[in-house]
């Protein structure tokens, strides 16, 4: 039996993942990651060069449409199909409409859950109950991460479009001013030519 340190980076389909990619690469250099499960096309591309040999599996087309709890459950089942002693999930956490930050959140292992006395406050708890609880808890964490990631991406897109609109407006204003100056110069030159011609005839 092999036990791994595992990390799960989550991205969506847009292009706001450079910060998350840098943080993940820095963690990998600090403490090499044995195995990873990649969620999203962007994370797959960003980390392929430095961590491609750690990929256990990848989930593509994440973020192309709104994620559901079923999507999170599929990812959780894939993660739990592999043995691990410690694992983390990485994603962009939404702060407000102008900012977000990379977050690394630990995933509870079965041993962590079994060692928590609060679990035994309920009825009889066996390995199957712990496994089901772990799967449901992990699916909730992943679903939350997916929604945070989507919110961060939408806010980044909104800011990018707002900046593009402002830049386009400024460019239009500059071009309009240049057009008006050029037009005025042409009119002035034509008036001078007309006046000069009239004076010459006199």
Backbone as ProteinMPNN parsed JSONL, in Angstrom:
{"seq_chain_A": "XXXXXXXXXXXXXXXXXXXXXXXXXXXXXXXXXXXXXXXXXXXXXXXXXXXXXXXXXXXXXXXXXXXXXXXXXXXXXXXXXXXXXXXXXXXXXXXXXXXXXXXXXXXXXXXXXXXXXXXXXXXXXXXXXXXXXXXXXXXXXXXXXXXXXXXXXXXXXXXXXXXXXXXXXXXXXXXXXXXXXXXXXXXXXXXXXXXXXXXXXX", "coords_chain_A": {"N_chain_A": [[0.859, -1.193, 0.0], [0.592, 2.174, -0.889], [1.111, 5.439, 0.358], [0.2, 8.759, -0.197], [1.121, 12.216, -0.534], [-1.183, 14.465, -1.613], [-2.475, 16.805, -3.987], [-5.102, 18.92, -5.145], [-5.681, 20.944, -7.629], [-8.051, 23.384, -8.601], [-9.546, 24.842, -11.357], [-11.382, 26.999, -13.603], [-12.781, 27.58, -16.88], [-11.705, 29.949, -17.795], [-9.225, 32.643, -18.01], [-7.81, 33.353, -15.535], [-5.91, 32.336, -13.865], [-3.229, 32.57, -13.233], [-2.122, 33.426, -10.791], [-2.916, 31.388, -9.014], [-1.641, 29.258, -10.26], [1.071, 30.019, -9.953], [1.305, 29.946, -7.16], [0.849, 27.251, -6.665], [2.959, 26.04, -8.046], [5.077, 27.063, -6.557], [4.626, 25.826, -4.092], [5.079, 23.228, -4.858], [7.816, 23.272, -5.453], [8.797, 23.84, -2.93], [7.922, 21.684, -1.345], [7.917, 18.798, -2.818], [5.2, 17.567, -4.692], [3.604, 14.499, -4.622], [1.468, 13.226, -5.991], [-1.24, 14.353, -8.075], [-4.549, 15.537, -8.742], [-6.204, 16.933, -11.345], [-8.414, 19.571, -11.893], [-10.119, 21.091, -14.337], [-9.358, 22.758, -17.438], [-7.463, 24.823, -17.613], [-5.759, 24.595, -15.359], [-4.614, 22.167, -15.953], [-3.073, 22.773, -18.236], [-1.389, 24.84, -17.279], [0.138, 23.611, -15.261], [1.284, 21.449, -16.479], [3.937, 21.326, -17.518], [5.699, 21.463, -15.294], [4.619, 19.661, -13.471], [3.512, 17.515, -14.744], [4.095, 14.782, -14.592], [2.993, 14.014, -12.22], [0.301, 13.726, -12.435], [-2.645, 12.088, -11.655], [-5.262, 11.904, -12.541], [-7.472, 13.816, -14.678], [-9.94, 16.391, -14.933], [-11.79, 17.642, -17.428], [-13.211, 20.508, -19.224], [-14.396, 21.846, -17.125], [-16.168, 24.513, -15.76], [-17.148, 25.462, -18.119], [-19.831, 25.445, -18.055], [-22.284, 26.13, -15.484], [-21.342, 24.652, -12.435], [-22.407, 21.68, -10.659], [-23.635, 19.926, -7.723], [-23.441, 17.285, -8.271], [-21.306, 17.167, -10.073], [-19.241, 17.845, -8.304], [-19.375, 15.647, -6.618], [-18.553, 13.566, -8.28], [-15.867, 14.253, -8.655], [-14.994, 14.05, -6.007], [-15.346, 11.3, -5.551], [-13.429, 10.286, -7.292], [-11.069, 11.257, -6.131], [-11.122, 9.921, -3.652], [-10.806, 7.367, -4.477], [-8.201, 6.805, -4.498], [-5.454, 6.06, -2.353], [-4.344, 8.103, 0.36], [-2.334, 10.011, 2.655], [-2.225, 12.639, 3.33], [-3.83, 15.489, 1.969], [-4.592, 18.262, -0.161], [-6.678, 20.936, -1.34], [-6.713, 23.249, -3.959], [-7.673, 26.498, -4.915], [-9.146, 29.502, -6.344], [-10.229, 31.949, -4.176], [-13.086, 33.902, -3.828], [-13.16, 37.297, -3.053], [-14.072, 40.036, -3.335], [-15.675, 42.072, -5.877], [-13.474, 43.008, -7.186], [-11.249, 41.584, -6.443], [-9.541, 38.504, -5.669], [-8.159, 35.556, -4.157], [-5.591, 33.014, -4.068], [-6.251, 29.91, -2.493], [-5.319, 27.341, -0.266], [-6.63, 24.461, 0.907], [-6.916, 21.985, 3.394], [-7.779, 18.517, 2.926], [-9.844, 16.391, 4.72], [-8.723, 13.281, 5.936], [-9.647, 9.767, 6.226], [-8.574, 8.807, 8.599], [-8.257, 11.164, 10.079], [-10.922, 11.859, 10.5], [-11.879, 9.649, 11.957], [-10.403, 9.935, 14.258], [-11.543, 12.048, 15.488], [-13.398, 12.89, 18.223], [-15.968, 13.904, 18.199], [-17.378, 12.663, 16.193], [-18.296, 10.302, 17.245], [-20.397, 10.961, 18.786], [-22.763, 10.396, 17.706], [-24.903, 7.691, 16.555], [-23.894, 4.23, 16.265], [-20.755, 4.022, 14.739], [-19.117, 2.922, 11.966], [-16.545, 1.788, 9.644], [-17.689, 2.103, 7.121], [-19.609, 4.093, 7.478], [-17.937, 6.208, 8.177], [-16.556, 6.429, 5.778], [-18.621, 7.199, 4.015], [-19.349, 9.627, 5.184], [-16.948, 11.019, 4.857], [-16.823, 11.171, 2.049], [-19.132, 12.695, 1.463], [-18.544, 15.044, 2.88], [-16.178, 15.851, 1.587], [-17.165, 16.267, -1.003], [-18.791, 18.465, -0.503], [-16.848, 20.394, 0.163], [-15.461, 20.555, -2.272], [-17.51, 21.383, -3.984], [-18.031, 23.897, -2.914], [-15.532, 25.07, -3.472], [-15.554, 25.026, -6.277], [-17.654, 26.817, -6.811], [-16.642, 29.155, -5.662], [-14.434, 29.521, -7.327], [-15.733, 29.909, -9.787], [-17.121, 32.282, -9.235], [-14.959, 34.023, -8.835], [-13.866, 33.982, -11.385], [-15.93, 35.094, -12.94], [-16.066, 37.666, -11.839], [-13.552, 38.597, -12.55], [-13.77, 38.564, -15.318], [-15.787, 40.475, -15.643], [-14.481, 42.78, -14.682], [-12.418, 42.906, -16.555], [-13.851, 43.399, -18.916], [-14.999, 45.816, -18.24], [-12.721, 47.433, -18.004], [-11.803, 47.229, -20.637], [-13.902, 48.473, -21.993], [-13.694, 51.076, -20.929], [-11.124, 51.772, -21.835], [-11.55, 51.631, -24.586], [-13.401, 53.715, -24.854], [-11.811, 55.912, -24.127], [-9.973, 55.832, -26.224], [-11.649, 56.325, -28.392], [-12.427, 58.953, -27.793], [-9.938, 60.273, -28.053], [-9.385, 59.806, -30.764], [-11.563, 61.116, -31.895], [-11.02, 63.752, -31.16], [-8.633, 64.127, -32.56], [-9.62, 63.817, -35.155], [-11.368, 66.023, -35.305], [-9.545, 68.154, -35.07], [-7.982, 67.765, -37.35], [-9.911, 68.07, -39.327], [-10.673, 70.742, -38.875], [-8.277, 72.002, -39.508], [-8.103, 71.463, -42.249], [-10.36, 72.843, -43.187], [-9.643, 75.465, -42.463], [-7.342, 75.809, -44.063], [-8.495, 75.669, -46.638], [-10.156, 77.929, -46.556], [-8.223, 79.941, -46.387], [-6.991, 79.609, -48.866], [-9.114, 80.289, -50.562], [-9.579, 82.977, -49.832], [-7.089, 84.041, -50.425], [-7.045, 83.652, -53.191], [-9.161, 85.313, -53.975], [-8.178, 87.804, -53.234], [-6.044, 87.964, -54.967], [-7.306, 88.218, -57.424], [-8.282, 90.791, -57.252]], "CA_chain_A": [[0.0, 0.0, 0.0], [1.365, 3.422, -0.938], [0.405, 6.616, 0.867], [0.688, 9.911, -0.953], [0.672, 13.592, -0.35], [-1.914, 14.728, -2.856], [-3.104, 18.12, -4.084], [-6.121, 18.999, -6.187], [-5.942, 22.32, -8.079], [-9.321, 23.556, -9.313], [-9.711, 26.056, -12.147], [-12.497, 26.932, -14.546], [-12.352, 27.636, -18.272], [-11.208, 31.259, -18.19], [-7.791, 32.875, -17.944], [-7.461, 34.153, -14.357], [-5.339, 31.341, -12.972], [-1.777, 32.707, -13.108], [-1.794, 33.491, -9.365], [-3.08, 30.042, -8.466], [-0.573, 28.443, -10.833], [2.339, 30.388, -9.304], [1.28, 29.447, -5.774], [0.935, 25.798, -6.705], [4.332, 25.703, -8.437], [5.943, 27.385, -5.418], [4.436, 24.75, -3.118], [5.707, 22.024, -5.413], [9.26, 23.439, -5.281], [9.074, 23.808, -1.498], [7.694, 20.308, -0.9], [7.44, 18.138, -4.04], [3.908, 16.893, -4.613], [3.741, 13.155, -5.176], [0.396, 12.971, -6.957], [-2.236, 15.435, -8.157], [-5.74, 15.356, -9.571], [-6.385, 18.255, -11.927], [-9.793, 19.913, -12.242], [-10.161, 22.261, -15.207], [-8.395, 22.767, -18.541], [-6.38, 25.787, -17.379], [-4.793, 24.021, -14.419], [-3.916, 21.097, -16.674], [-2.073, 23.385, -19.118], [-0.438, 25.633, -16.503], [1.006, 22.768, -14.439], [1.745, 20.288, -17.25], [5.386, 21.316, -17.702], [6.422, 21.221, -14.043], [4.02, 18.615, -12.643], [2.776, 16.571, -15.583], [4.332, 13.394, -14.19], [2.268, 13.718, -10.974], [-1.137, 13.655, -12.702], [-3.369, 10.82, -11.527], [-6.396, 12.026, -13.458], [-7.85, 15.202, -14.951], [-11.336, 16.657, -15.27], [-11.811, 18.699, -18.44], [-14.453, 21.247, -19.49], [-14.96, 22.413, -15.903], [-16.323, 25.96, -15.886], [-17.827, 25.814, -19.366], [-21.196, 25.703, -17.607], [-22.356, 26.179, -14.019], [-21.11, 23.351, -11.822], [-23.454, 21.175, -9.779], [-23.13, 19.059, -6.651], [-23.114, 16.009, -8.919], [-19.93, 17.308, -10.567], [-18.354, 17.79, -7.136], [-19.4, 14.272, -6.113], [-17.708, 12.76, -9.182], [-14.468, 14.575, -8.336], [-14.723, 13.481, -4.682], [-15.218, 9.848, -5.704], [-12.136, 10.025, -7.931], [-10.024, 11.51, -5.135], [-11.161, 8.883, -2.622], [-10.463, 6.063, -5.058], [-6.757, 6.662, -4.305], [-5.018, 6.168, -0.963], [-3.501, 9.255, 0.676], [-2.24, 10.331, 4.076], [-2.569, 14.061, 3.431], [-4.23, 16.043, 0.674], [-5.063, 19.651, -0.138], [-7.395, 21.403, -2.526], [-6.278, 24.615, -4.271], [-8.623, 27.203, -5.774], [-9.22, 30.945, -6.125], [-11.32, 32.334, -3.28], [-13.683, 35.195, -4.16], [-13.171, 38.264, -1.949], [-15.063, 41.009, -3.777], [-15.734, 42.142, -7.341], [-12.183, 43.412, -7.768], [-10.119, 40.801, -5.956], [-9.67, 37.113, -5.243], [-6.827, 35.094, -3.753], [-5.43, 31.549, -4.064], [-6.446, 29.271, -1.196], [-4.981, 25.927, -0.124], [-7.44, 23.945, 2.013], [-6.669, 20.554, 3.6], [-8.884, 17.567, 2.787], [-9.764, 15.453, 5.849], [-8.583, 11.861, 5.612], [-10.473, 8.888, 7.065], [-7.937, 8.745, 9.923], [-8.595, 12.409, 10.789], [-12.332, 11.796, 10.896], [-12.028, 8.631, 12.997], [-9.756, 10.398, 15.49], [-12.332, 13.143, 16.056], [-14.37, 12.34, 19.169], [-17.32, 14.396, 17.91], [-18.038, 11.725, 15.287], [-18.886, 9.214, 18.02], [-21.555, 11.468, 19.526], [-23.942, 9.847, 17.038], [-25.075, 6.251, 16.713], [-22.742, 3.394, 15.96], [-19.972, 4.498, 13.602], [-18.154, 1.955, 11.459], [-15.717, 2.287, 8.547], [-18.546, 2.478, 6.002], [-20.194, 5.39, 7.839], [-16.849, 7.186, 8.056], [-16.297, 6.595, 4.345], [-19.727, 7.985, 3.446], [-19.22, 10.992, 5.695], [-15.783, 11.619, 4.198], [-17.183, 11.466, 0.661], [-20.079, 13.815, 1.439], [-17.82, 16.231, 3.345], [-15.264, 16.258, 0.52], [-17.976, 16.797, -2.096], [-19.192, 19.82, -0.099], [-15.662, 21.252, 0.047], [-15.183, 20.741, -3.699], [-18.593, 22.201, -4.548], [-17.751, 25.266, -2.466], [-14.366, 25.548, -4.224], [-15.988, 25.272, -7.66], [-18.46, 28.051, -6.837], [-15.715, 30.259, -5.405], [-13.654, 29.684, -8.547], [-16.601, 30.499, -10.814], [-17.362, 33.679, -8.85], [-13.724, 34.762, -9.102], [-13.706, 34.122, -12.834], [-16.923, 36.04, -13.447], [-15.672, 39.021, -11.426], [-12.396, 38.978, -13.372], [-14.282, 38.871, -16.664], [-16.51, 41.741, -15.562], [-13.481, 43.839, -14.577], [-11.709, 42.995, -17.83], [-14.738, 44.05, -19.884], [-15.135, 47.217, -17.821], [-11.475, 48.106, -18.396], [-11.775, 47.307, -22.099], [-14.874, 49.499, -22.382], [-13.116, 52.385, -20.59], [-10.006, 52.025, -22.754], [-12.122, 51.91, -25.907], [-13.981, 55.058, -24.791], [-10.714, 56.885, -24.161], [-9.418, 55.819, -27.573], [-12.615, 57.004, -29.265], [-12.322, 60.385, -27.506], [-8.692, 60.77, -28.647], [-9.533, 59.798, -32.217], [-12.523, 62.165, -32.234], [-10.304, 65.018, -31.044], [-7.71, 64.186, -33.694], [-10.431, 64.03, -36.35], [-11.859, 67.413, -35.298], [-8.416, 69.046, -35.348], [-7.617, 67.606, -38.765], [-11.005, 68.68, -40.119], [-10.577, 72.189, -38.725], [-7.095, 72.437, -40.258], [-8.451, 71.415, -43.677], [-11.288, 73.953, -43.459], [-8.856, 76.706, -42.382], [-6.503, 75.904, -45.257], [-9.346, 75.972, -47.789], [-10.573, 79.328, -46.448], [-7.061, 80.763, -46.728], [-6.811, 79.533, -50.318], [-10.195, 81.064, -51.2], [-9.333, 84.408, -49.576], [-5.892, 84.409, -51.185], [-7.431, 83.72, -54.607], [-9.986, 86.51, -54.15], [-7.282, 88.966, -53.171], [-5.22, 87.985, -56.184], [-8.133, 88.705, -58.531], [-8.443, 92.23, -57.125]], "C_chain_A": [[0.894, 1.241, 0.0], [0.501, 4.578, -0.443], [1.032, 7.85, 0.251], [0.285, 11.224, -0.298], [0.023, 13.994, -1.665], [-2.49, 16.143, -2.814], [-4.032, 18.144, -5.282], [-6.333, 20.461, -6.56], [-7.23, 22.382, -8.887], [-9.301, 24.884, -10.052], [-10.929, 25.88, -13.023], [-11.946, 27.092, -15.955], [-11.729, 28.943, -18.692], [-9.727, 31.417, -17.94], [-7.35, 33.681, -16.748], [-6.623, 33.34, -13.375], [-3.836, 31.471, -12.783], [-1.355, 32.728, -11.642], [-1.873, 32.131, -8.711], [-1.974, 29.122, -8.972], [0.766, 28.732, -10.182], [2.417, 29.826, -7.882], [1.478, 27.932, -5.741], [2.344, 25.344, -7.073], [5.302, 25.958, -7.29], [5.836, 26.304, -4.345], [5.14, 23.476, -3.573], [7.229, 22.089, -5.261], [9.657, 23.311, -3.809], [8.97, 22.38, -0.947], [7.092, 19.534, -2.067], [6.164, 17.325, -3.821], [4.019, 15.548, -5.309], [2.709, 12.908, -6.276], [-0.592, 14.132, -6.945], [-3.381, 15.006, -9.056], [-6.136, 16.747, -10.048], [-7.839, 18.461, -12.342], [-9.774, 21.189, -13.069], [-9.049, 22.259, -16.24], [-7.199, 23.668, -18.261], [-5.319, 25.233, -16.444], [-3.973, 22.941, -15.104], [-2.793, 21.664, -17.534], [-0.984, 24.109, -18.33], [0.592, 24.746, -15.806], [1.627, 21.599, -15.198], [3.269, 20.192, -17.298], [6.129, 20.924, -16.431], [5.896, 20.022, -13.261], [3.284, 17.552, -13.445], [2.932, 15.128, -15.158], [3.618, 13.022, -12.896], [0.775, 13.495, -11.209], [-1.659, 12.231, -12.505], [-4.549, 10.789, -12.482], [-6.713, 13.502, -13.633], [-9.337, 15.27, -15.272], [-11.361, 17.86, -16.203], [-13.187, 19.369, -18.523], [-15.148, 21.737, -18.221], [-15.027, 23.924, -16.06], [-16.983, 26.393, -17.177], [-19.31, 26.1, -19.101], [-21.203, 25.663, -16.082], [-22.211, 24.777, -13.431], [-22.255, 22.973, -10.888], [-22.824, 20.315, -8.692], [-22.762, 17.687, -7.212], [-21.687, 16.038, -9.471], [-18.933, 17.176, -9.42], [-18.265, 16.365, -6.599], [-18.534, 13.348, -6.972], [-16.23, 12.99, -8.889], [-14.081, 13.956, -6.996], [-14.518, 11.968, -4.769], [-13.874, 9.475, -6.329], [-10.996, 10.213, -6.936], [-9.956, 10.356, -4.134], [-10.878, 7.493, -3.167], [-8.966, 5.782, -4.946], [-6.429, 6.825, -2.827], [-4.189, 7.436, -0.77], [-3.456, 9.456, 2.182], [-2.49, 11.805, 4.33], [-2.878, 14.591, 2.039], [-4.755, 17.452, 0.868], [-5.823, 19.934, -1.418], [-7.035, 22.876, -2.728], [-7.278, 25.263, -5.223], [-8.541, 28.697, -5.489], [-10.438, 31.254, -5.267], [-11.798, 33.743, -3.61], [-13.7, 36.083, -2.919], [-14.213, 39.348, -2.217], [-14.943, 41.123, -5.295], [-14.412, 42.546, -7.983], [-11.009, 42.563, -7.296], [-10.518, 39.373, -5.577], [-8.268, 36.649, -4.884], [-6.774, 33.562, -3.768], [-5.539, 31.003, -2.64], [-6.0, 27.806, -1.289], [-5.715, 25.403, 1.111], [-7.187, 22.445, 2.181], [-7.944, 19.726, 3.44], [-8.783, 16.571, 3.937], [-9.653, 14.006, 5.367], [-9.484, 11.044, 6.536], [-9.913, 8.821, 8.477], [-8.253, 9.99, 10.74], [-10.02, 12.363, 11.323], [-12.519, 10.816, 12.046], [-11.428, 9.082, 14.327], [-10.499, 11.541, 16.163], [-13.441, 12.573, 16.945], [-15.801, 12.756, 18.856], [-18.096, 13.432, 17.009], [-18.81, 10.669, 16.075], [-20.025, 9.696, 18.929], [-22.845, 10.932, 18.929], [-24.041, 8.344, 17.312], [-23.797, 5.511, 16.312], [-22.054, 3.843, 14.672], [-18.976, 3.414, 13.201], [-17.412, 2.556, 10.272], [-16.556, 2.755, 7.361], [-19.188, 3.85, 6.241], [-19.146, 6.493, 7.687], [-16.561, 7.481, 6.598], [-17.379, 7.459, 3.698], [-19.653, 9.448, 3.892], [-18.07, 11.717, 5.017], [-16.118, 12.024, 2.77], [-18.111, 12.667, 0.577], [-19.397, 15.119, 1.852], [-16.898, 16.761, 2.254], [-16.028, 16.856, -0.661], [-18.445, 18.22, -1.782], [-18.037, 20.803, -0.255], [-15.385, 21.57, -1.425], [-16.245, 21.606, -4.344], [-18.409, 23.669, -4.171], [-16.594, 25.869, -3.269], [-14.737, 25.873, -5.666], [-16.764, 26.578, -7.765], [-17.593, 29.282, -6.57], [-14.907, 30.565, -6.661], [-14.473, 30.355, -9.635], [-16.884, 31.971, -10.513], [-16.141, 34.54, -9.139], [-13.556, 35.005, -10.595], [-14.687, 35.147, -13.403], [-16.574, 37.479, -13.062], [-14.495, 39.503, -12.248], [-12.828, 39.33, -14.786], [-14.997, 40.218, -16.672], [-15.532, 42.911, -15.5], [-12.729, 44.026, -15.884], [-12.553, 43.709, -18.873], [-14.93, 45.524, -19.541], [-13.897, 48.022, -18.217], [-11.387, 48.265, -19.907], [-12.722, 48.384, -22.606], [-14.325, 50.898, -22.114], [-11.984, 52.749, -21.543], [-10.502, 52.356, -24.156], [-12.729, 53.305, -25.95], [-12.916, 56.132, -24.862], [-10.106, 56.96, -25.564], [-10.337, 56.543, -28.556], [-12.538, 58.514, -29.069], [-11.074, 60.991, -28.151], [-8.797, 60.836, -30.167], [-10.505, 60.876, -32.683], [-11.865, 63.536, -32.192], [-9.334, 65.199, -32.218], [-8.456, 64.46, -34.997], [-10.891, 65.481, -36.44], [-10.732, 68.398, -35.62], [-8.018, 68.981, -36.82], [-8.655, 68.274, -39.655], [-10.936, 70.195, -40.063], [-9.381, 72.734, -39.508], [-7.378, 72.463, -41.755], [-9.36, 72.581, -44.049], [-10.527, 75.276, -43.45], [-7.985, 76.888, -43.619], [-7.319, 76.264, -46.493], [-9.813, 77.424, -47.762], [-9.423, 80.265, -46.828], [-6.844, 80.777, -48.236], [-7.866, 80.355, -51.051], [-9.936, 82.558, -51.055], [-8.132, 84.897, -50.383], [-6.216, 84.539, -52.676], [-8.246, 84.952, -54.893], [-9.119, 87.754, -54.136], [-6.43, 89.091, -54.434], [-6.013, 88.535, -57.373], [-8.315, 90.218, -58.449], [-7.183, 92.944, -57.602]], "O_chain_A": [[1.832, 1.342, 0.79], [-0.679, 4.681, -0.779], [2.256, 7.968, 0.187], [-0.734, 11.325, 0.385], [0.639, 13.867, -2.723], [-2.931, 16.622, -1.769], [-3.791, 17.486, -6.295], [-7.086, 21.16, -5.882], [-7.474, 21.539, -9.75], [-9.068, 25.932, -9.45], [-11.451, 24.776, -13.177], [-10.782, 26.78, -16.208], [-11.264, 29.063, -19.825], [-9.034, 30.433, -17.683], [-6.576, 34.624, -16.912], [-6.627, 33.625, -12.177], [-3.215, 30.567, -12.223], [-0.347, 32.122, -11.279], [-0.991, 31.76, -7.936], [-1.436, 28.31, -8.22], [1.523, 27.808, -9.884], [3.448, 29.303, -7.459], [2.191, 27.407, -4.886], [2.867, 24.39, -6.497], [6.232, 25.182, -7.068], [6.843, 25.912, -3.756], [5.721, 22.748, -2.769], [7.864, 21.075, -4.971], [10.704, 22.755, -3.48], [9.824, 21.934, -0.182], [5.883, 19.601, -2.289], [6.066, 16.516, -2.899], [4.475, 15.466, -6.45], [3.048, 12.436, -7.362], [-0.757, 14.809, -5.931], [-3.21, 14.228, -9.994], [-6.376, 17.639, -9.234], [-8.42, 17.636, -13.049], [-9.445, 22.257, -12.552], [-7.934, 21.817, -15.963], [-6.067, 23.34, -18.615], [-4.123, 25.377, -16.696], [-2.773, 22.817, -14.859], [-1.693, 21.113, -17.566], [0.197, 24.011, -18.661], [1.776, 25.08, -15.762], [2.409, 20.839, -14.629], [3.83, 19.108, -17.139], [7.08, 20.143, -16.481], [6.632, 19.425, -12.474], [2.514, 16.773, -12.883], [2.015, 14.326, -15.336], [3.623, 11.856, -12.502], [0.056, 13.114, -10.284], [-1.162, 11.288, -13.121], [-4.806, 9.784, -13.146], [-6.281, 14.338, -12.839], [-9.914, 14.326, -15.813], [-10.995, 18.968, -15.809], [-14.177, 18.878, -17.979], [-16.347, 22.012, -18.235], [-14.043, 24.549, -16.454], [-17.344, 27.56, -17.328], [-19.951, 26.876, -19.81], [-20.239, 25.213, -15.463], [-22.872, 23.836, -13.871], [-22.978, 23.837, -10.392], [-21.631, 20.014, -8.736], [-21.877, 17.011, -6.686], [-20.949, 15.06, -9.353], [-17.917, 16.491, -9.539], [-17.196, 15.927, -6.172], [-17.864, 12.455, -6.453], [-15.436, 12.05, -8.876], [-12.989, 13.406, -6.851], [-13.617, 11.423, -4.132], [-13.258, 8.479, -5.95], [-10.061, 9.413, -6.904], [-8.872, 9.873, -3.807], [-10.725, 6.544, -2.398], [-8.506, 4.682, -5.253], [-7.049, 7.629, -2.131], [-3.411, 7.802, -1.65], [-4.401, 9.122, 2.897], [-2.919, 12.186, 5.419], [-2.259, 14.185, 1.055], [-5.294, 17.792, 1.921], [-5.64, 19.268, -2.436], [-7.05, 23.657, -1.777], [-7.683, 24.656, -6.214], [-7.935, 29.11, -4.501], [-11.554, 30.86, -5.603], [-10.995, 34.675, -3.664], [-14.189, 35.679, -1.864], [-15.127, 39.549, -1.417], [-14.203, 40.368, -5.925], [-14.253, 42.436, -9.199], [-9.877, 42.802, -7.715], [-11.662, 39.09, -5.22], [-7.288, 37.287, -5.269], [-7.778, 32.896, -3.514], [-4.982, 31.574, -1.702], [-6.276, 27.126, -2.278], [-5.453, 25.847, 2.229], [-7.24, 21.705, 1.198], [-9.04, 20.176, 3.773], [-7.731, 15.958, 4.116], [-10.404, 13.572, 4.494], [-10.019, 11.569, 7.512], [-10.67, 8.781, 9.447], [-8.491, 9.902, 11.945], [-10.289, 12.775, 12.452], [-13.234, 11.111, 13.003], [-11.883, 8.666, 15.393], [-10.145, 11.959, 17.265], [-14.319, 11.856, 16.465], [-16.744, 12.047, 19.205], [-19.325, 13.39, 17.054], [-19.855, 10.197, 15.628], [-20.548, 8.932, 19.74], [-23.9, 10.999, 19.56], [-23.356, 7.806, 18.182], [-22.759, 6.123, 16.057], [-22.704, 4.02, 13.641], [-18.106, 3.034, 13.984], [-17.633, 3.718, 9.933], [-16.176, 3.7, 6.669], [-19.296, 4.663, 5.323], [-19.423, 7.563, 7.144], [-16.347, 8.632, 6.218], [-17.069, 8.356, 2.913], [-19.86, 10.371, 3.105], [-18.194, 12.883, 4.645], [-15.735, 13.107, 2.328], [-17.923, 13.55, -0.26], [-19.636, 16.169, 1.255], [-16.836, 17.968, 2.016], [-15.585, 17.84, -1.253], [-18.493, 19.075, -2.666], [-18.226, 21.915, -0.747], [-15.108, 22.717, -1.778], [-15.93, 22.47, -5.162], [-18.604, 24.565, -4.993], [-16.657, 27.022, -3.693], [-14.287, 26.879, -6.215], [-16.557, 27.356, -8.696], [-17.792, 30.33, -7.186], [-14.719, 31.729, -7.017], [-13.989, 31.252, -10.325], [-16.887, 32.807, -11.417], [-16.271, 35.66, -9.633], [-13.156, 36.089, -11.019], [-14.319, 35.968, -14.244], [-16.76, 38.401, -13.856], [-14.429, 40.677, -12.611], [-12.317, 40.278, -15.383], [-14.831, 41.009, -17.601], [-15.723, 43.919, -16.18], [-12.433, 45.152, -16.284], [-12.04, 44.532, -19.631], [-15.014, 46.373, -20.428], [-14.006, 49.148, -18.703], [-10.951, 49.303, -20.404], [-12.393, 49.121, -23.536], [-14.462, 51.797, -22.943], [-11.89, 53.887, -22.003], [-9.962, 53.232, -24.831], [-12.599, 54.009, -26.951], [-13.075, 57.135, -25.558], [-9.764, 58.045, -26.033], [-9.876, 57.273, -29.434], [-12.576, 59.273, -30.038], [-11.13, 62.079, -28.724], [-8.352, 61.803, -30.785], [-10.307, 61.483, -33.735], [-12.104, 64.379, -33.056], [-9.231, 66.283, -32.791], [-7.994, 65.232, -35.838], [-10.819, 66.099, -37.502], [-10.94, 69.363, -36.355], [-7.752, 70.003, -37.452], [-8.313, 68.959, -40.62], [-11.119, 70.864, -41.08], [-9.466, 73.807, -40.104], [-6.945, 73.379, -42.454], [-9.17, 73.227, -45.08], [-10.735, 76.118, -44.324], [-7.895, 77.989, -44.163], [-6.883, 77.077, -47.308], [-9.866, 78.083, -48.8], [-9.634, 81.266, -47.512], [-6.55, 81.821, -48.819], [-7.565, 81.033, -52.033], [-10.053, 83.315, -52.019], [-8.138, 85.992, -50.944], [-5.712, 85.443, -53.344], [-8.065, 85.586, -55.932], [-9.314, 88.66, -54.947], [-6.139, 90.194, -54.897], [-5.462, 89.233, -58.224], [-8.487, 90.868, -59.481], [-7.122, 94.173, -57.574]]}, "name": "protein", "num_of_chains": 1, "seq": "XXXXXXXXXXXXXXXXXXXXXXXXXXXXXXXXXXXXXXXXXXXXXXXXXXXXXXXXXXXXXXXXXXXXXXXXXXXXXXXXXXXXXXXXXXXXXXXXXXXXXXXXXXXXXXXXXXXXXXXXXXXXXXXXXXXXXXXXXXXXXXXXXXXXXXXXXXXXXXXXXXXXXXXXXXXXXXXXXXXXXXXXXXXXXXXXXXXXXXXXXX"}
